[in-house]
Amino acid sequence: MKDKVVLITGVSSGIGKAIAQLYADKGAHLVLASRNLDALEKLASALKEKTSEVLIVQTDIANSDDCKKLVSETISIYGRIDLLINNAGISQRSLTMDTNIDVYKTIMDINYFGTIEITKLVLNSMISNGGGQIAVISSVVGKFGFPFRSGYSASKHALHGFFDSLRAEVSDKHIDITIICPGRIQTNISVNAVTKDGSKHNKMDKGTAEGMAVEKCASLIVKAITAKKKEVIIAGNEKKLVWLRKFIPGIYYKLVARVKSV
């Protein structure tokens, strides 16, 4: 990956930040995108000790102009994008009946529409440059539904439909698509999750706190991308729900119906 141009969204913390650190170790030219400019600047400062090239672009991927600026600025400086990692996203902690419809729209704008807009913008460059790779951080709940996360789960299911379709469409254009489905990872995903009225959850889920270390998750993600896997699940015992949903759905339905709190 030395001197390859790697664009990563949602790098201010968690999985995105850990992935950026690993690609810096590999000598990649990094383009880092996040809404949090202060976090971007701090991360870039730390990573410049590992790699000479770090470009930061403050980006709200729910904003179309920001998406266009991110990609155009990257192309104007480097002339290409070798690897796009769509990591930016937001989770949810609220019951469907209680949740304002605008909250669902916000989740879709960030997790789905923002992600596919950046992807479409990057595709043009990759095709003209002879190929590339696109990775998207989905979730195990992109494979099954789970209480208190209906909007989040729906947005991740949408990503699977989009990127599976895209993979088929660009199979003859030397573009590889990797869908990554993390389970419970030790990040602030539950803290930053939106609730029924759009406010932050501001609580750490027990399962998240006891989940896989973010460094291990990031390492497995990079390995999957390097191996050009089409899809990979990175999770602990929760990945068993994927298997149950597919092969013994009756048991899956009973198990998730027992979940009565976030």
PDB file of N, CA and C in Angstrom, residues 145-147 250-261:
ATOM      1  N   GLY A 145     -32.411  -8.111  11.538  1.00  0.00           N
ATOM      2  CA  GLY A 145     -32.974  -7.005  12.299  1.00  0.00           C
ATOM      3  C   GLY A 145     -32.737  -7.183  13.785  1.00  0.00           C
ATOM      4  N   PHE A 146     -32.734  -6.057  14.529  1.00  0.00           N
ATOM      5  CA  PHE A 146     -32.503  -6.124  15.971  1.00  0.00           C
ATOM      6  C   PHE A 146     -33.253  -4.983  16.651  1.00  0.00           C
ATOM      7  N   PRO A 147     -33.905  -5.250  17.787  1.00  0.00           N
ATOM      8  CA  PRO A 147     -34.697  -4.225  18.470  1.00  0.00           C
ATOM      9  C   PRO A 147     -33.894  -2.968  18.808  1.00  0.00           C
ATOM     10  N   GLY A 250     -36.743 -19.528  13.033  1.00  0.00           N
ATOM     11  CA  GLY A 250     -37.674 -19.575  14.156  1.00  0.00           C
ATOM     12  C   GLY A 250     -36.992 -19.278  15.477  1.00  0.00           C
ATOM     13  N   ILE A 251     -35.812 -19.835  15.681  1.00  0.00           N
ATOM     14  CA  ILE A 251     -35.056 -19.583  16.912  1.00  0.00           C
ATOM     15  C   ILE A 251     -34.593 -18.132  16.955  1.00  0.00           C
ATOM     16  N   TYR A 252     -34.126 -17.628  15.824  1.00  0.00           N
ATOM     17  CA  TYR A 252     -33.705 -16.220  15.762  1.00  0.00           C
ATOM     18  C   TYR A 252     -34.847 -15.297  16.168  1.00  0.00           C
ATOM     19  N   TYR A 253     -36.049 -15.507  15.625  1.00  0.00           N
ATOM     20  CA  TYR A 253     -37.195 -14.654  15.942  1.00  0.00           C
ATOM     21  C   TYR A 253     -37.489 -14.650  17.443  1.00  0.00           C
ATOM     22  N   LYS A 254     -37.408 -15.823  18.064  1.00  0.00           N
ATOM     23  CA  LYS A 254     -37.682 -15.925  19.495  1.00  0.00           C
ATOM     24  C   LYS A 254     -36.616 -15.208  20.321  1.00  0.00           C
ATOM     25  N   LEU A 255     -35.367 -15.339  19.923  1.00  0.00           N
ATOM     26  CA  LEU A 255     -34.271 -14.721  20.673  1.00  0.00           C
ATOM     27  C   LEU A 255     -34.358 -13.201  20.646  1.00  0.00           C
ATOM     28  N   VAL A 256     -34.549 -12.619  19.470  1.00  0.00           N
ATOM     29  CA  VAL A 256     -34.558 -11.156  19.397  1.00  0.00           C
ATOM     30  C   VAL A 256     -35.825 -10.575  20.015  1.00  0.00           C
ATOM     31  N   ALA A 257     -36.903 -11.348  20.059  1.00  0.00           N
ATOM     32  CA  ALA A 257     -38.141 -10.871  20.686  1.00  0.00           C
ATOM     33  C   ALA A 257     -37.988 -10.722  22.191  1.00  0.00           C
ATOM     34  N   ARG A 258     -36.980 -11.374  22.752  1.00  0.00           N
ATOM     35  CA  ARG A 258     -36.735 -11.291  24.191  1.00  0.00           C
ATOM     36  C   ARG A 258     -35.986 -10.016  24.582  1.00  0.00           C
ATOM     37  N   VAL A 259     -35.444  -9.309  23.606  1.00  0.00           N
ATOM     38  CA  VAL A 259     -34.674  -8.094  23.894  1.00  0.00           C
ATOM     39  C   VAL A 259     -35.649  -6.969  24.222  1.00  0.00           C
ATOM     40  N   LYS A 260     -35.633  -6.519  25.476  1.00  0.00           N
ATOM     41  CA  LYS A 260     -36.611  -5.525  25.926  1.00  0.00           C
ATOM     42  C   LYS A 260     -35.982  -4.192  26.329  1.00  0.00           C
ATOM     43  N   SER A 261     -34.670  -4.080  26.226  1.00  0.00           N
ATOM     44  CA  SER A 261     -34.008  -2.812  26.546  1.00  0.00           C
ATOM     45  C   SER A 261     -32.771  -2.677  25.682  1.00  0.00           C
TER      46      SER A 261
END
